[in-house]
Amino acid sequence: MIAALVIFCATYLFLAGAEMPFLALDRPGGALAGAAAMVVFGVLTPEQVYREAISWDTIVLLLGMMVLSSVMARAGIFRWVGFVALRRAHGPKSLLAAVVVVAGLLSAFLVNDTVCVMCTPMIVAMVEAASLPPLPFLLALAFASNAGSVATLTGNPQNMLIGTLSRIPYAHFTAALALPAILSVACVYLVLRIAFRSDLGAVRRIEVDVPPPELHRGNAIACAGALVFVVAGFLLGYDLAWTALVGSALLLVVTRGPPREVFAQVDGTLLLFFAGLFVVTHGVAQAGIAERIFRALEPGLGFDALQQTLRFGAFTVAACQLVSNVPFVLLGSHWHFSAPSPATSLRSPRWPISSSWNWVAGMEKCPSSSSLRSEPQRRSYPFCWGLPACSPNVAWACSLDREIVARQRRLLFSWIRHSHCRSL
């Protein structure tokens, strides 16, 4: 147990961005080193790593969605969709609304990081051609892509983790989080419009003359068909990982592009990072450390449903800022599985709540996203700008948690009455 605790602390120090003078490891390197140490010091056996620790469904789902996004990017779909939407805007406010809608919609079905990377060049080119400040529109891309990604199980990596670990049906998850995501995207627009009212009100009408991006129509049609196929499979309840992998494989066959160039755009470092974290957190769970951490936190979470939701949510936000979303979700997954519940079906709503709070934590990290790395003159902005956009998800998490407790009480009272009748 001591070895597991030392390895866990050292690994999560690297995840928190700590630098050690005698080591030159980054976050993926720290996760890989921690995974190897779990085996070297006997916390886990190699067989446990292969059969129990790594969630291969998560790795395969990530790989399938990355390949699908890579082919779509090579076909020019992201930039073309952005160009068509932004070209219809005739003023700064309508341009801001177009950025928010496009980013939120694309991120709901595809990985939000890819949306940011692919749409940033087009947005920068259009705002520069219109002589507008780029910061409001790049913040809109970062915030809206984060807000839209919470709607589905494939919008961001932590949602993919939640989907594969919890086995929540795609349709059920989307039904629970679609409305908060839509409201949050609307709040993103309102917050940015108010925060940058002077910049957006300086120009009444804009004329943007930017050449349209190249679009490979045949491949674009194939990509649209593949996306419909994959999302339909998700909604029908087929396995998330293999539906995504089959869809991406079919797309590679139909488009007949060089697979090596497509695979070169797949983030293998992220897959390695996930695999290493799976091993580290499984070793922590095997040693009983994850359970002890939860038991230590439990008294401070309160006993009322609203208190538990808000306090654990605040802890989630703080922990995600420290070690990032994915490592915290992996550690917290062991708490979800161990949490008592009178009925197995009541465990699943805890996962959408976790996704909602992780989204709130991600709002503060939006300025470090890919869309803002091209901003030549970065401006600091107050964190409170993102708080109003978080409010729909916070309110939803609180109301859903209260509903869970109410359902638990009804089940408990029903069980007591049933037991009393049987005793008579």
Tab-separated table of C-alpha atoms in Angstrom:
chain	number	residue	atom	x	y	z
A	1	MET	CA	0.000	0.000	0.000
A	2	ILE	CA	2.865	2.417	0.760
A	3	ALA	CA	4.390	1.798	-2.672
A	4	ALA	CA	1.042	2.446	-4.374
A	5	LEU	CA	0.569	5.659	-2.384
A	6	VAL	CA	4.052	6.969	-3.272
A	7	ILE	CA	3.576	6.148	-6.966
A	8	PHE	CA	0.134	7.745	-6.978
A	9	CYS	CA	1.373	10.972	-5.342
A	10	ALA	CA	4.397	11.211	-7.651
A	11	THR	CA	2.290	10.594	-10.764
A	12	TYR	CA	-0.353	13.150	-9.844
A	13	LEU	CA	2.359	15.693	-9.047
A	14	PHE	CA	3.441	15.420	-12.679
A	15	LEU	CA	-0.194	15.726	-13.765
A	16	ALA	CA	-0.462	18.907	-11.702
A	17	GLY	CA	2.467	20.356	-13.646
A	18	ALA	CA	5.154	19.993	-10.985
A	19	GLU	CA	8.729	20.026	-12.299
A	20	MET	CA	11.502	18.018	-10.713
A	21	PRO	CA	15.094	19.112	-11.372
A	22	PHE	CA	16.368	15.574	-11.921
A	23	LEU	CA	13.505	14.486	-14.231
A	24	ALA	CA	12.314	15.873	-17.557
A	25	LEU	CA	8.922	14.187	-17.708
A	26	ASP	CA	5.705	15.749	-18.933
A	27	ARG	CA	2.173	14.574	-18.126
A	28	PRO	CA	2.068	11.578	-20.507
A	29	GLY	CA	5.606	10.605	-19.471
A	30	GLY	CA	4.654	10.805	-15.800
A	31	ALA	CA	1.571	8.621	-16.392
A	32	LEU	CA	3.639	6.019	-18.256
A	33	ALA	CA	6.333	6.021	-15.557
A	34	GLY	CA	3.680	5.635	-12.863
A	35	ALA	CA	2.114	2.693	-14.707
A	36	ALA	CA	5.480	0.957	-15.047
A	37	ALA	CA	6.230	1.578	-11.360
A	38	MET	CA	2.931	-0.061	-10.368
A	39	VAL	CA	4.148	-3.286	-11.988
A	40	VAL	CA	7.810	-3.025	-10.940
A	41	PHE	CA	6.929	-2.611	-7.251
A	42	GLY	CA	4.371	-5.401	-7.271
A	43	VAL	CA	1.211	-3.353	-6.837
A	44	LEU	CA	-0.185	-4.916	-10.025
A	45	THR	CA	0.831	-7.889	-12.122
A	46	PRO	CA	1.209	-7.621	-15.921
A	47	GLU	CA	-1.835	-9.851	-16.291
A	48	GLN	CA	-3.918	-7.471	-14.159
A	49	VAL	CA	-2.764	-4.571	-16.310
A	50	TYR	CA	-3.864	-6.269	-19.527
A	51	ARG	CA	-7.115	-7.812	-18.273
A	52	GLU	CA	-8.397	-5.479	-15.558
A	53	ALA	CA	-6.669	-2.110	-15.425
A	54	ILE	CA	-6.937	-0.698	-18.949
A	55	SER	CA	-10.408	0.046	-20.300
A	56	TRP	CA	-9.871	-1.007	-23.877
A	57	ASP	CA	-13.357	0.208	-24.810
A	58	THR	CA	-12.278	3.750	-23.946
A	59	ILE	CA	-9.060	3.457	-25.968
A	60	VAL	CA	-10.915	2.048	-28.989
A	61	LEU	CA	-13.622	4.734	-28.763
A	62	LEU	CA	-10.998	7.480	-28.643
A	63	LEU	CA	-9.143	5.938	-31.584
A	64	GLY	CA	-12.307	5.597	-33.677
A	65	MET	CA	-13.435	9.173	-33.067
A	66	MET	CA	-9.924	10.516	-33.733
A	67	VAL	CA	-9.733	8.705	-37.080
A	68	LEU	CA	-13.211	9.933	-38.012
A	69	SER	CA	-12.312	13.520	-37.114
A	70	SER	CA	-9.003	13.262	-38.972
A	71	VAL	CA	-10.666	12.175	-42.222
A	72	MET	CA	-13.278	14.928	-41.866
A	73	ALA	CA	-10.548	17.498	-41.312
A	74	ARG	CA	-8.640	16.324	-44.392
A	75	ALA	CA	-11.842	16.647	-46.408
A	76	GLY	CA	-12.096	20.302	-45.298
A	77	ILE	CA	-15.489	19.925	-43.619
A	78	PHE	CA	-14.723	21.899	-40.465
A	79	ARG	CA	-13.412	24.971	-42.260
A	80	TRP	CA	-16.132	24.831	-44.897
A	81	VAL	CA	-18.942	24.664	-42.320
A	82	GLY	CA	-17.327	27.522	-40.413
A	83	PHE	CA	-16.921	29.559	-43.601
A	84	VAL	CA	-20.549	29.098	-44.681
A	85	ALA	CA	-21.910	30.032	-41.254
A	86	LEU	CA	-19.604	32.988	-40.675
A	87	ARG	CA	-20.047	34.344	-44.200
A	88	ARG	CA	-23.750	34.875	-43.506
A	89	ALA	CA	-22.961	37.205	-40.607
A	90	HIS	CA	-23.239	40.919	-41.443
A	91	GLY	CA	-22.259	42.415	-38.101
A	92	PRO	CA	-19.942	41.673	-35.153
A	93	LYS	CA	-22.796	40.407	-32.952
A	94	SER	CA	-24.162	38.063	-35.591
A	95	LEU	CA	-20.615	36.877	-36.295
A	96	LEU	CA	-20.174	36.109	-32.596
A	97	ALA	CA	-23.471	34.190	-32.603
A	98	ALA	CA	-22.380	32.192	-35.657
A	99	VAL	CA	-19.095	31.198	-33.980
A	100	VAL	CA	-20.927	30.090	-30.829
A	101	VAL	CA	-23.537	28.028	-32.720
A	102	VAL	CA	-21.039	26.328	-35.058
A	103	ALA	CA	-18.580	25.492	-32.266
A	104	GLY	CA	-21.301	24.209	-29.942
A	105	LEU	CA	-22.981	22.078	-32.599
A	106	LEU	CA	-19.810	20.496	-33.991
A	107	SER	CA	-18.421	19.795	-30.518
A	108	ALA	CA	-21.569	17.921	-29.541
A	109	PHE	CA	-20.750	15.121	-31.970
A	110	LEU	CA	-16.985	15.361	-32.452
A	111	VAL	CA	-14.083	15.868	-30.052
A	112	ASN	CA	-14.040	19.518	-28.960
A	113	ASP	CA	-10.251	19.885	-29.240
A	114	THR	CA	-10.415	18.951	-32.934
A	115	VAL	CA	-13.144	21.517	-33.499
A	116	CYS	CA	-10.998	24.240	-31.934
A	117	VAL	CA	-7.909	23.330	-33.949
A	118	MET	CA	-9.756	23.097	-37.261
A	119	CYS	CA	-11.954	26.206	-36.902
A	120	THR	CA	-9.370	28.613	-35.464
A	121	PRO	CA	-7.595	29.514	-38.759
A	122	MET	CA	-10.883	30.348	-40.495
A	123	ILE	CA	-12.120	32.507	-37.593
A	124	VAL	CA	-8.813	34.377	-37.339
A	125	ALA	CA	-8.797	35.047	-41.092
A	126	MET	CA	-12.365	36.375	-41.077
A	127	VAL	CA	-11.997	38.670	-38.054
A	128	GLU	CA	-8.739	40.064	-39.403
A	129	ALA	CA	-10.361	40.734	-42.782
A	130	ALA	CA	-13.174	42.550	-40.978
A	131	SER	CA	-10.697	44.501	-38.779
A	132	LEU	CA	-12.265	43.109	-35.599
A	133	PRO	CA	-10.472	42.170	-32.370
A	134	PRO	CA	-9.900	38.388	-32.421
A	135	LEU	CA	-10.173	37.751	-28.670
A	136	PRO	CA	-14.010	37.777	-28.318
A	137	PHE	CA	-14.410	35.332	-31.186
A	138	LEU	CA	-11.640	33.003	-30.074
A	139	LEU	CA	-13.081	32.966	-26.566
A	140	ALA	CA	-16.457	32.196	-28.142
A	141	LEU	CA	-14.913	29.227	-29.950
A	142	ALA	CA	-13.235	27.929	-26.781
A	143	PHE	CA	-16.241	28.443	-24.487
A	144	ALA	CA	-18.878	27.190	-26.929
A	145	SER	CA	-16.935	24.094	-27.947
A	146	ASN	CA	-16.570	23.229	-24.280
A	147	ALA	CA	-20.254	23.894	-23.578
A	148	GLY	CA	-21.512	21.943	-26.579
A	149	SER	CA	-19.282	18.953	-25.887
A	150	VAL	CA	-21.104	18.152	-22.636
A	151	ALA	CA	-24.261	17.163	-24.550
A	152	THR	CA	-23.077	13.729	-25.725
A	153	LEU	CA	-20.760	10.920	-24.710
A	154	THR	CA	-18.369	11.667	-27.580
A	155	GLY	CA	-18.015	15.426	-27.127
A	156	ASN	CA	-14.848	15.311	-25.019
A	157	PRO	CA	-12.440	12.689	-23.606
A	158	GLN	CA	-13.859	12.727	-20.075
A	159	ASN	CA	-17.363	12.074	-21.418
A	160	MET	CA	-15.975	9.123	-23.377
A	161	LEU	CA	-14.531	7.792	-20.135
A	162	ILE	CA	-17.877	8.233	-18.419
A	163	GLY	CA	-19.687	6.496	-21.260
A	164	THR	CA	-17.457	3.437	-21.446
A	165	LEU	CA	-17.076	3.006	-17.683
A	166	SER	CA	-20.703	3.572	-16.732
A	167	ARG	CA	-22.363	1.906	-19.744
A	168	ILE	CA	-24.979	4.659	-19.829
A	169	PRO	CA	-26.892	4.500	-23.131
A	170	TYR	CA	-25.938	7.298	-25.508
A	171	ALA	CA	-29.564	8.364	-25.961
A	172	HIS	CA	-30.204	8.537	-22.199
A	173	PHE	CA	-27.091	10.631	-21.584
A	174	THR	CA	-27.947	13.015	-24.423
A	175	ALA	CA	-31.544	13.345	-23.217
A	176	ALA	CA	-30.263	14.292	-19.761
A	177	LEU	CA	-27.637	16.818	-20.847
A	178	ALA	CA	-28.853	18.240	-24.172
A	179	LEU	CA	-30.961	21.001	-22.609
A	180	PRO	CA	-28.265	22.170	-20.124
A	181	ALA	CA	-25.764	22.195	-23.001
A	182	ILE	CA	-28.069	24.296	-25.207
A	183	LEU	CA	-28.748	26.749	-22.394
A	184	SER	CA	-25.036	26.944	-21.593
A	185	VAL	CA	-24.187	27.713	-25.227
A	186	ALA	CA	-26.785	30.503	-25.153
A	187	CYS	CA	-25.262	31.821	-21.915
A	188	VAL	CA	-21.820	31.819	-23.541
A	189	TYR	CA	-23.117	34.165	-26.227
A	190	LEU	CA	-24.824	36.467	-23.727
A	191	VAL	CA	-21.802	36.656	-21.407
A	192	LEU	CA	-19.353	37.430	-24.218
A	193	ARG	CA	-21.709	39.929	-25.811
A	194	ILE	CA	-21.981	41.816	-22.517
A	195	ALA	CA	-18.275	41.517	-21.665
A	196	PHE	CA	-17.153	42.794	-25.087
A	197	ARG	CA	-20.028	45.188	-25.778
A	198	SER	CA	-17.639	48.040	-26.534
A	199	ASP	CA	-15.617	45.992	-29.031
A	200	LEU	CA	-18.692	44.515	-30.704
A	201	GLY	CA	-20.566	47.812	-30.827
A	202	ALA	CA	-17.755	49.796	-32.449
A	203	VAL	CA	-18.645	48.481	-35.932
A	204	ARG	CA	-22.216	48.258	-37.185
A	205	ARG	CA	-21.711	46.286	-40.386
A	206	ILE	CA	-18.860	44.206	-41.707
A	207	GLU	CA	-17.917	43.041	-45.171
A	208	VAL	CA	-15.743	39.942	-45.163
A	209	ASP	CA	-13.936	38.966	-48.337
A	210	VAL	CA	-12.175	35.691	-47.581
A	211	PRO	CA	-11.678	32.997	-50.217
A	212	PRO	CA	-13.658	29.829	-49.468
A	213	PRO	CA	-11.611	26.915	-48.137
A	214	GLU	CA	-11.022	23.866	-50.284
A	215	LEU	CA	-13.679	21.176	-49.903
A	216	HIS	CA	-13.321	17.654	-51.278
A	217	ARG	CA	-16.984	17.075	-52.064
A	218	GLY	CA	-16.843	13.310	-52.567
A	219	ASN	CA	-14.996	12.737	-49.321
A	220	ALA	CA	-17.208	15.276	-47.538
A	221	ILE	CA	-20.363	13.363	-48.537
A	222	ALA	CA	-18.751	10.118	-47.368
A	223	CYS	CA	-17.804	11.757	-44.053
A	224	ALA	CA	-21.348	13.027	-43.522
A	225	GLY	CA	-22.687	9.537	-44.196
A	226	ALA	CA	-20.179	7.989	-41.789
A	227	LEU	CA	-21.095	10.482	-39.064
A	228	VAL	CA	-24.805	9.730	-39.494
A	229	PHE	CA	-24.032	5.997	-39.396
A	230	VAL	CA	-22.000	6.308	-36.186
A	231	VAL	CA	-24.465	8.581	-34.363
A	232	ALA	CA	-27.382	6.333	-35.412
A	233	GLY	CA	-25.513	3.336	-34.016
A	234	PHE	CA	-24.920	5.206	-30.762
A	235	LEU	CA	-28.602	6.138	-30.458
A	236	LEU	CA	-29.723	2.574	-31.219
A	237	GLY	CA	-27.655	1.310	-28.320
A	238	TYR	CA	-24.803	-0.419	-30.106
A	239	ASP	CA	-21.388	-0.594	-28.464
A	240	LEU	CA	-19.827	2.882	-28.511
A	241	ALA	CA	-16.254	1.793	-29.127
A	242	TRP	CA	-16.863	-0.629	-31.951
A	243	THR	CA	-19.499	1.529	-33.623
A	244	ALA	CA	-16.963	4.366	-33.828
A	245	LEU	CA	-14.197	2.043	-35.020
A	246	VAL	CA	-16.382	0.394	-37.687
A	247	GLY	CA	-17.560	3.797	-38.916
A	248	SER	CA	-14.000	5.136	-39.181
A	249	ALA	CA	-12.798	1.953	-40.910
A	250	LEU	CA	-15.603	2.141	-43.483
A	251	LEU	CA	-14.764	5.796	-44.058
A	252	LEU	CA	-11.131	4.938	-44.743
A	253	VAL	CA	-12.232	2.327	-47.275
A	254	VAL	CA	-14.700	4.635	-49.052
A	255	THR	CA	-12.498	7.747	-49.220
A	256	ARG	CA	-9.492	5.721	-50.418
A	257	GLY	CA	-7.055	8.199	-48.918
A	258	PRO	CA	-3.606	7.280	-47.610
A	259	PRO	CA	-4.298	5.787	-44.145
A	260	ARG	CA	-0.764	6.552	-42.991
A	261	GLU	CA	-1.411	10.296	-43.338
A	262	VAL	CA	-4.717	9.944	-41.466
A	263	PHE	CA	-3.087	7.982	-38.645
A	264	ALA	CA	-0.331	10.598	-38.408
A	265	GLN	CA	-2.978	13.052	-37.160
A	266	VAL	CA	-4.195	10.654	-34.457
A	267	ASP	CA	-3.002	11.764	-31.035
A	268	GLY	CA	-1.134	8.631	-29.961
A	269	THR	CA	0.276	10.483	-26.967
A	270	LEU	CA	-3.247	10.955	-25.617
A	271	LEU	CA	-3.985	7.233	-25.987
A	272	LEU	CA	-0.757	6.408	-24.141
A	273	PHE	CA	-1.662	8.953	-21.470
A	274	PHE	CA	-5.045	7.297	-20.937
A	275	ALA	CA	-3.535	3.817	-20.757
A	276	GLY	CA	-0.980	4.911	-18.150
A	277	LEU	CA	-3.627	6.611	-16.032
A	278	PHE	CA	-5.832	3.523	-16.157
A	279	VAL	CA	-3.000	1.453	-14.684
A	280	VAL	CA	-2.125	3.999	-11.974
A	281	THR	CA	-5.714	4.495	-10.793
A	282	HIS	CA	-6.392	0.740	-10.857
A	283	GLY	CA	-3.335	0.174	-8.682
A	284	VAL	CA	-4.598	2.834	-6.276
A	285	ALA	CA	-8.005	1.132	-6.163
A	286	GLN	CA	-6.477	-2.308	-5.630
A	287	ALA	CA	-4.465	-0.986	-2.691
A	288	GLY	CA	-7.608	0.525	-1.141
A	289	ILE	CA	-6.316	4.099	-1.410
A	290	ALA	CA	-9.167	5.352	-3.617
A	291	GLU	CA	-11.706	4.087	-1.087
A	292	ARG	CA	-9.820	5.717	1.801
A	293	ILE	CA	-9.687	9.050	-0.036
A	294	PHE	CA	-13.437	8.909	-0.542
A	295	ARG	CA	-14.083	7.977	3.091
A	296	ALA	CA	-11.896	10.865	4.216
A	297	LEU	CA	-13.854	13.284	2.031
A	298	GLU	CA	-17.288	11.884	2.848
A	299	PRO	CA	-17.859	13.663	6.230
A	300	GLY	CA	-17.209	17.052	4.651
A	301	LEU	CA	-19.690	16.513	1.825
A	302	GLY	CA	-22.737	16.859	4.073
A	303	PHE	CA	-25.853	14.717	4.274
A	304	ASP	CA	-28.367	16.823	2.363
A	305	ALA	CA	-28.587	16.181	-1.390
A	306	LEU	CA	-28.071	19.833	-2.288
A	307	GLN	CA	-25.090	20.162	0.064
A	308	GLN	CA	-23.491	17.012	-1.316
A	309	THR	CA	-23.937	18.174	-4.895
A	310	LEU	CA	-22.537	21.662	-4.326
A	311	ARG	CA	-19.661	20.610	-2.067
A	312	PHE	CA	-18.575	17.688	-4.210
A	313	GLY	CA	-18.989	19.925	-7.248
A	314	ALA	CA	-16.711	22.551	-5.707
A	315	PHE	CA	-14.193	19.828	-4.878
A	316	THR	CA	-14.420	18.522	-8.448
A	317	VAL	CA	-13.774	21.962	-9.914
A	318	ALA	CA	-10.761	22.521	-7.637
A	319	ALA	CA	-9.313	19.048	-8.253
A	320	CYS	CA	-9.742	19.348	-12.030
A	321	GLN	CA	-7.827	22.631	-11.975
A	322	LEU	CA	-5.035	20.883	-10.111
A	323	VAL	CA	-4.652	17.599	-12.010
A	324	SER	CA	-6.980	18.192	-15.026
A	325	ASN	CA	-10.322	16.614	-15.856
A	326	VAL	CA	-9.368	13.186	-17.173
A	327	PRO	CA	-7.144	12.105	-14.231
A	328	PHE	CA	-9.809	13.192	-11.759
A	329	VAL	CA	-12.600	11.367	-13.628
A	330	LEU	CA	-10.508	8.186	-13.636
A	331	LEU	CA	-9.894	8.413	-9.899
A	332	GLY	CA	-13.502	9.362	-9.210
A	333	SER	CA	-14.783	6.420	-11.266
A	334	HIS	CA	-13.887	4.111	-8.387
A	335	TRP	CA	-15.950	6.281	-6.041
A	336	HIS	CA	-18.986	6.080	-8.323
A	337	PHE	CA	-18.843	2.304	-8.455
A	338	SER	CA	-18.464	2.031	-4.665
A	339	ALA	CA	-21.176	4.556	-3.801
A	340	PRO	CA	-24.127	2.849	-2.074
A	341	SER	CA	-27.452	2.905	-3.848
A	342	PRO	CA	-30.678	1.043	-3.155
A	343	ALA	CA	-31.032	0.197	-6.828
A	344	THR	CA	-28.402	-0.333	-9.481
A	345	SER	CA	-30.315	1.832	-11.935
A	346	LEU	CA	-29.873	4.836	-9.645
A	347	ARG	CA	-26.103	4.832	-10.014
A	348	SER	CA	-26.104	6.001	-13.601
A	349	PRO	CA	-27.436	9.569	-12.968
A	350	ARG	CA	-24.338	10.225	-10.827
A	351	TRP	CA	-22.225	10.000	-13.987
A	352	PRO	CA	-24.046	12.766	-15.910
A	353	ILE	CA	-23.733	14.926	-12.779
A	354	SER	CA	-19.989	14.250	-12.793
A	355	SER	CA	-19.838	15.226	-16.468
A	356	SER	CA	-21.689	18.453	-15.725
A	357	TRP	CA	-19.303	19.475	-12.935
A	358	ASN	CA	-16.287	18.560	-15.083
A	359	TRP	CA	-17.626	20.917	-17.710
A	360	VAL	CA	-17.804	23.701	-15.120
A	361	ALA	CA	-14.161	22.983	-14.256
A	362	GLY	CA	-13.245	23.085	-17.931
A	363	MET	CA	-14.633	26.601	-18.360
A	364	GLU	CA	-11.712	28.048	-16.426
A	365	LYS	CA	-9.258	26.180	-18.644
A	366	CYS	CA	-10.771	27.457	-21.894
A	367	PRO	CA	-8.205	30.258	-22.342
A	368	SER	CA	-5.448	27.630	-22.565
A	369	SER	CA	-7.241	25.799	-25.364
A	370	SER	CA	-5.985	25.465	-28.906
A	371	SER	CA	-8.157	28.306	-30.183
A	372	LEU	CA	-6.304	30.903	-28.086
A	373	ARG	CA	-2.754	29.829	-28.787
A	374	SER	CA	-2.832	31.836	-32.002
A	375	GLU	CA	-3.945	35.013	-30.217
A	376	PRO	CA	-0.969	37.382	-30.685
A	377	GLN	CA	-1.961	39.809	-27.952
A	378	ARG	CA	-3.392	37.823	-25.084
A	379	ARG	CA	-5.557	39.662	-22.613
A	380	SER	CA	-6.301	38.405	-19.161
A	381	TYR	CA	-9.957	38.144	-18.338
A	382	PRO	CA	-11.789	37.514	-15.059
A	383	PHE	CA	-12.875	33.957	-14.334
A	384	CYS	CA	-16.352	35.232	-13.415
A	385	TRP	CA	-17.085	35.654	-17.149
A	386	GLY	CA	-17.470	31.891	-17.403
A	387	LEU	CA	-19.594	31.489	-14.276
A	388	PRO	CA	-22.942	32.623	-15.766
A	389	ALA	CA	-22.449	30.173	-18.618
A	390	CYS	CA	-22.002	27.400	-16.041
A	391	SER	CA	-25.268	28.154	-14.244
A	392	PRO	CA	-27.571	25.864	-16.298
A	393	ASN	CA	-25.353	22.869	-15.622
A	394	VAL	CA	-24.984	23.710	-11.921
A	395	ALA	CA	-28.750	24.097	-11.509
A	396	TRP	CA	-29.363	20.877	-13.426
A	397	ALA	CA	-26.867	18.910	-11.320
A	398	CYS	CA	-28.478	20.119	-8.088
A	399	SER	CA	-32.024	19.351	-9.222
A	400	LEU	CA	-31.075	15.913	-10.553
A	401	ASP	CA	-29.246	14.969	-7.362
A	402	ARG	CA	-32.275	15.994	-5.308
A	403	GLU	CA	-34.428	13.810	-7.566
A	404	ILE	CA	-32.090	10.851	-7.045
A	405	VAL	CA	-32.372	11.161	-3.260
A	406	ALA	CA	-36.156	11.494	-3.524
A	407	ARG	CA	-36.278	8.287	-5.576
A	408	GLN	CA	-34.052	6.543	-3.061
A	409	ARG	CA	-36.366	7.576	-0.200
A	410	ARG	CA	-39.455	6.355	-2.082
A	411	LEU	CA	-37.781	2.994	-2.685
A	412	LEU	CA	-36.719	2.762	0.943
A	413	PHE	CA	-40.219	3.553	2.275
A	414	SER	CA	-41.722	1.083	-0.179
A	415	TRP	CA	-39.297	-1.592	1.018
A	416	ILE	CA	-40.152	-0.833	4.685
A	417	ARG	CA	-43.888	-1.077	4.018
A	418	HIS	CA	-43.421	-4.302	2.061
A	419	SER	CA	-41.327	-5.805	4.861
A	420	HIS	CA	-43.887	-4.720	7.467
A	421	CYS	CA	-46.743	-6.314	5.525
A	422	ARG	CA	-44.785	-9.551	5.187
A	423	SER	CA	-44.100	-9.626	8.941
A	424	LEU	CA	-47.827	-9.301	9.634
